[in-house]
Short mmCIF file of C-alpha atoms in Angstrom, two decimals:
data_model
loop_
_atom_site.label_atom_id
_atom_site.label_comp_id
_atom_site.label_asym_id
_atom_site.label_seq_id
_atom_site.Cartn_x
_atom_site.Cartn_y
_atom_site.Cartn_z
CA MET A 16 1.78 -14.70 23.81
CA ILE A 17 0.04 -11.66 22.33
CA ARG A 18 -1.65 -12.66 19.05
CA PRO A 19 -0.50 -10.55 16.12
CA PRO A 20 -3.07 -8.59 14.06
CA ARG A 21 -4.14 -10.28 10.92
CA ILE A 22 -3.51 -8.41 7.83
CA LEU A 23 -4.74 -9.39 4.37
CA THR A 24 -2.93 -8.05 1.43
CA ILE A 25 -4.72 -8.11 -1.94
CA ALA A 26 -2.11 -7.34 -4.60
CA GLY A 27 0.13 -8.52 -7.41
CA SER A 28 3.16 -10.74 -7.10
CA ASP A 29 6.55 -9.19 -7.84
CA SER A 30 9.00 -11.85 -8.91
CA GLY A 31 11.97 -9.65 -7.90
CA GLY A 32 10.80 -9.36 -4.38
CA GLY A 33 10.89 -5.55 -4.12
CA ALA A 34 7.20 -4.65 -4.38
CA GLY A 35 3.71 -6.10 -4.30
CA ILE A 36 2.74 -9.09 -2.17
CA GLN A 37 6.37 -9.65 -1.31
CA ALA A 38 7.05 -6.32 0.11
CA ASP A 39 3.68 -6.38 1.92
CA ILE A 40 4.66 -9.59 3.64
CA LYS A 41 8.06 -8.32 4.80
CA THR A 42 6.50 -5.06 6.06
CA ILE A 43 3.58 -6.63 7.80
CA THR A 44 5.97 -9.26 9.47
CA MET A 45 8.63 -6.68 10.67
CA LEU A 46 5.88 -4.51 12.20
CA GLY A 47 4.57 -7.47 14.29
CA GLY A 48 1.51 -8.60 12.05
CA TYR A 49 0.41 -11.92 10.66
CA ALA A 50 0.36 -11.53 6.87
CA MET A 51 -2.15 -13.29 4.49
CA SER A 52 -2.39 -12.83 0.72
CA ALA A 53 -4.74 -12.89 -2.20
CA ILE A 54 -2.69 -12.57 -5.48
CA CYS A 55 -4.34 -10.62 -8.16
CA ALA A 56 -1.64 -10.91 -10.80
CA LEU A 57 1.62 -12.54 -11.53
CA THR A 58 4.41 -10.25 -12.86
CA ALA A 59 7.81 -11.15 -14.32
CA GLN A 60 9.64 -8.15 -13.05
CA ASP A 61 12.95 -7.07 -11.57
CA THR A 62 14.68 -3.80 -10.70
CA THR A 63 14.85 -2.73 -14.28
CA GLY A 64 11.02 -3.12 -15.13
CA VAL A 65 7.96 -5.15 -15.52
CA HIS A 66 8.53 -7.72 -18.35
CA ALA A 67 5.17 -9.48 -18.32
CA VAL A 68 1.91 -9.43 -16.49
CA LEU A 69 -0.70 -12.30 -16.20
CA PRO A 70 -3.85 -11.33 -14.30
CA VAL A 71 -5.31 -14.04 -12.11
CA ASP A 72 -8.88 -15.38 -12.84
CA PRO A 73 -11.29 -13.21 -10.70
CA VAL A 74 -12.95 -16.48 -9.37
CA MET A 75 -9.68 -17.46 -7.87
CA VAL A 76 -8.98 -14.01 -6.36
CA ALA A 77 -12.37 -14.26 -4.69
CA ALA A 78 -11.63 -17.82 -3.47
CA GLN A 79 -8.29 -16.52 -1.86
CA ILE A 80 -10.01 -13.74 -0.11
CA ASP A 81 -12.82 -16.00 1.13
CA ALA A 82 -10.59 -18.57 2.39
CA CYS A 83 -8.71 -16.18 4.52
CA LEU A 84 -11.70 -14.31 5.79
CA ASN A 85 -13.87 -17.38 6.63
CA ASP A 86 -11.10 -19.29 8.64
CA ILE A 87 -8.41 -17.00 10.03
CA GLY A 88 -10.27 -13.70 10.09
CA VAL A 89 -8.90 -10.19 9.29
CA ASP A 90 -8.02 -7.07 11.29
CA ALA A 91 -7.01 -4.84 8.41
CA VAL A 92 -6.78 -5.13 4.59
CA LYS A 93 -4.37 -3.55 2.21
CA ILE A 94 -5.25 -3.38 -1.48
CA GLY A 95 -2.48 -2.90 -4.18
CA MET A 96 -2.34 -3.84 -7.95
CA LEU A 97 -5.48 -5.48 -9.11
CA GLY A 98 -4.87 -6.17 -12.86
CA SER A 99 -8.44 -5.97 -14.24
CA PRO A 100 -11.92 -4.46 -13.64
CA ALA A 101 -13.44 -7.64 -12.86
CA ILE A 102 -10.91 -8.31 -10.10
CA ALA A 103 -11.55 -4.84 -8.83
CA ALA A 104 -15.12 -5.59 -8.60
CA VAL A 105 -14.86 -8.80 -6.69
CA VAL A 106 -12.43 -7.27 -4.30
CA ALA A 107 -14.97 -4.30 -3.72
CA ASP A 108 -17.80 -6.91 -3.19
CA ARG A 109 -15.91 -8.23 -0.22
CA VAL A 110 -14.17 -5.19 1.52
CA GLU A 111 -17.32 -3.22 1.40
CA ARG A 112 -18.87 -5.78 3.88
CA LEU A 113 -15.98 -5.49 6.28
CA ALA A 114 -15.74 -3.54 9.46
CA VAL A 115 -11.92 -3.22 9.61
CA PRO A 116 -9.58 -0.66 8.32
CA VAL A 117 -8.89 -0.84 4.50
CA VAL A 118 -5.94 0.90 2.92
CA PHE A 119 -6.18 1.20 -0.91
CA ASP A 120 -3.02 1.89 -2.82
CA PRO A 121 -4.39 2.75 -6.38
CA VAL A 122 -1.33 1.04 -8.23
CA MET A 123 -1.25 2.35 -11.83
CA ILE A 124 2.36 2.64 -12.77
CA ALA A 125 5.39 0.85 -11.49
CA THR A 126 8.37 2.62 -10.27
CA SER A 127 10.19 1.63 -13.57
CA GLY A 128 7.38 3.43 -15.37
CA ALA A 129 5.47 0.30 -16.62
CA ALA A 130 1.63 0.67 -16.64
CA LEU A 131 -0.15 -1.71 -14.14
CA ALA A 132 -3.75 -0.55 -14.75
CA ASP A 133 -5.70 0.21 -17.73
CA ALA A 134 -8.47 2.94 -17.96
CA ALA A 135 -11.24 0.51 -17.26
CA THR A 136 -9.49 -0.78 -14.04
CA ILE A 137 -8.87 2.84 -12.87
CA ALA A 138 -12.67 3.46 -13.31
CA ALA A 139 -13.42 0.42 -11.10
CA PHE A 140 -11.35 2.19 -8.29
CA GLU A 141 -14.31 4.31 -7.34
CA ARG A 142 -15.92 1.72 -5.16
CA LEU A 143 -12.66 0.89 -3.51
CA MET A 144 -11.94 4.40 -2.64
CA ARG A 145 -15.44 4.87 -1.06
CA ALA A 146 -14.81 1.52 0.90
CA ALA A 147 -11.34 2.35 2.08
CA THR A 148 -10.28 3.92 5.27
CA LEU A 149 -7.41 5.55 3.35
CA THR A 150 -6.33 5.85 -0.32
CA THR A 151 -2.69 6.40 -0.90
CA PRO A 152 -2.00 7.85 -4.47
CA ASN A 153 1.44 9.09 -5.51
CA VAL A 154 1.76 12.10 -7.81
CA PRO A 155 0.83 10.62 -11.04
CA GLU A 156 -1.85 8.39 -9.50
CA LEU A 157 -3.42 11.51 -7.91
CA ALA A 158 -3.38 13.36 -11.24
CA ALA A 159 -5.09 10.28 -12.91
CA LEU A 160 -7.81 10.21 -10.29
CA GLY A 161 -8.63 13.93 -10.96
CA GLY A 162 -6.21 15.68 -8.59
CA ASP A 163 -7.07 17.10 -5.04
CA ALA A 164 -10.34 18.72 -6.15
CA ALA A 165 -11.86 15.43 -7.42
CA MET A 166 -10.61 13.53 -4.38
CA ARG A 167 -12.15 16.19 -1.97
CA ALA A 168 -15.38 16.04 -3.96
CA ARG A 169 -15.45 12.13 -3.27
CA GLY A 170 -15.43 12.81 0.36
CA VAL A 171 -12.78 10.18 1.04
CA ALA A 172 -9.62 10.23 3.12
CA TYR A 173 -6.31 10.08 1.20
CA ILE A 174 -2.72 10.73 1.58
CA ALA A 175 -0.95 12.54 -1.35
CA LYS A 176 2.49 11.07 -1.51
CA GLY A 177 5.14 13.45 -2.50
CA GLY A 178 7.98 11.07 -3.26
CA ASP A 179 7.57 11.52 -7.07
CA ALA A 180 7.64 15.38 -6.89
CA ASP A 181 10.74 17.42 -7.50
CA GLY A 182 12.62 19.04 -4.51
CA GLU A 183 15.04 18.28 -1.90
CA GLU A 184 12.16 17.69 0.53
CA VAL A 185 9.44 15.08 0.34
CA VAL A 186 6.03 16.39 1.31
CA ASP A 187 3.13 14.03 2.22
CA ARG A 188 -0.36 15.45 2.89
CA LEU A 189 -2.92 13.54 4.78
CA VAL A 190 -6.53 14.83 3.77
CA VAL A 191 -9.49 13.56 5.80
CA PRO A 192 -12.92 15.11 5.40
CA GLY A 193 -13.81 17.37 8.30
CA ARG A 194 -10.40 17.61 9.68
CA PRO A 195 -7.43 20.09 9.11
CA GLU A 196 -4.88 18.77 6.56
CA ARG A 197 -1.82 17.20 8.27
CA VAL A 198 1.57 17.74 6.27
CA TRP A 199 4.67 15.85 6.81
CA ALA A 200 7.90 17.24 5.30
CA ALA A 201 11.34 15.43 5.46
CA PRO A 202 14.74 15.59 3.48
CA ARG A 203 14.74 13.51 0.48
CA ILE A 204 16.76 10.41 0.72
CA VAL A 205 18.74 10.36 -2.46
CA THR A 206 18.93 6.85 -3.78
CA ARG A 207 17.84 4.84 -6.90
CA HIS A 208 16.64 2.08 -4.52
CA THR A 209 13.13 3.03 -4.18
CA HIS A 210 11.16 -0.06 -5.70
CA GLY A 211 8.29 -0.84 -3.45
CA THR A 212 7.96 2.35 -1.36
CA GLY A 213 4.22 2.72 -2.00
CA CYS A 214 3.40 -0.92 -1.24
CA THR A 215 5.52 -0.61 1.91
CA LEU A 216 3.86 2.47 3.09
CA SER A 217 0.48 1.19 2.45
CA SER A 218 0.98 -2.12 4.14
CA ALA A 219 2.66 -0.49 7.10
CA ILE A 220 -0.36 1.86 7.54
CA ALA A 221 -2.80 -1.11 7.37
CA THR A 222 -0.72 -2.84 10.00
CA LEU A 223 -0.35 -0.04 12.37
CA LEU A 224 -4.17 0.59 12.04
CA ALA A 225 -4.78 -3.01 13.00
CA ARG A 226 -2.54 -2.62 15.91
CA GLY A 227 -5.06 0.17 17.24
CA LEU A 228 -3.18 3.35 16.28
CA ALA A 229 -5.16 6.42 15.14
CA LEU A 230 -4.95 7.23 11.49
CA GLU A 231 -2.44 10.00 11.89
CA ASP A 232 -0.20 7.95 14.10
CA ALA A 233 -0.33 5.10 11.77
CA VAL A 234 0.75 7.28 8.84
CA ASP A 235 3.54 8.75 10.91
CA GLY A 236 4.83 5.41 11.94
CA ALA A 237 4.47 4.05 8.44
CA ARG A 238 6.50 6.94 6.92
CA ARG A 239 9.33 6.34 9.52
CA PHE A 240 9.29 2.59 8.67
CA VAL A 241 9.72 3.37 4.92
CA ARG A 242 12.51 5.97 5.61
CA ALA A 243 14.30 3.55 7.55
CA ALA A 244 14.03 0.78 5.07
CA LEU A 245 15.28 3.15 2.21
CA GLU A 246 18.29 3.97 4.37
CA ALA A 247 18.88 0.12 4.60
CA ALA A 248 18.44 -0.71 1.07
CA PRO A 249 20.82 -3.59 0.13
CA GLY A 250 21.72 -2.18 -3.28
CA PHE A 251 20.52 -5.26 -5.24
CA GLY A 252 20.06 -4.92 -9.18
CA ALA A 253 20.86 -2.64 -11.90
CA GLY A 254 17.79 -0.40 -11.79
CA HIS A 255 15.29 0.63 -9.01
CA GLY A 256 16.42 -1.65 -6.19
CA PRO A 257 14.42 -2.99 -3.31
CA LEU A 258 14.29 -1.66 0.16
CA GLY A 259 16.06 -3.11 3.20
CA HIS A 260 12.81 -4.27 5.11
CA GLN A 261 14.91 -6.89 6.92
CA ALA A 262 17.07 -4.23 8.62
CA VAL A 263 14.15 -2.44 10.11
CA ARG A 264 13.70 -3.57 13.79
CA GLN A 265 10.33 -5.44 14.49
CA ASP A 266 10.08 -3.53 17.59
CA LEU A 267 10.27 -0.16 15.86
CA ASP A 268 8.07 2.05 18.03
CA PRO A 269 5.27 3.16 15.68
CA GLY A 270 3.62 5.81 17.94
CA PRO A 271 3.95 9.47 17.72
#
């Protein structure tokens, strides 16, 4: 039996199951990984919005991460919603010491529009972007981080996700220092069931990197996984519904 790659997701819990830790675990599992988690915040949320947020004590976040690293070990890390600057700091303290791929999704705003990070937390993202193999901002998150000029000045690799932009095509741009920009364009899948797309993409990239794929191939495979899950959305809820992770075959070929 082939041992699955070990993926640690450090993020918030979504009680509705569409995003956050729950989406990450579904994605990692369907792509053949072993999912571990460190929960940074509890949210009361559903497809219509985020109704309450309770950050976890940073000491407990650190304890969760340490328990996973010290016993099971890790082959890749995905970072999502953090909840506070103190949590961002303890997460950075740990991932800066790791020699495995780290994918950082700088979660600031939920699909419903609810704010999930304050200004101080966003400021604490700097260390995480430097430590990450890849940062995955959407359109408003990229703007909050200073846009393409600021990201290029930081010298970090990032994918500028285009799902929030207008137009019939979704354009994603992978920017890696010292390499030509890689662009993907695909017809927009018209659906209101888009809750958790960012979480799913970033955890899929982390899993595929842990399986040994090169960065561009991991992004390509993750994009195809997200699109398949969008097509399979079960139609739950009155608002932005969840993806259909369960319908995407675990043996989906993630290669180019």
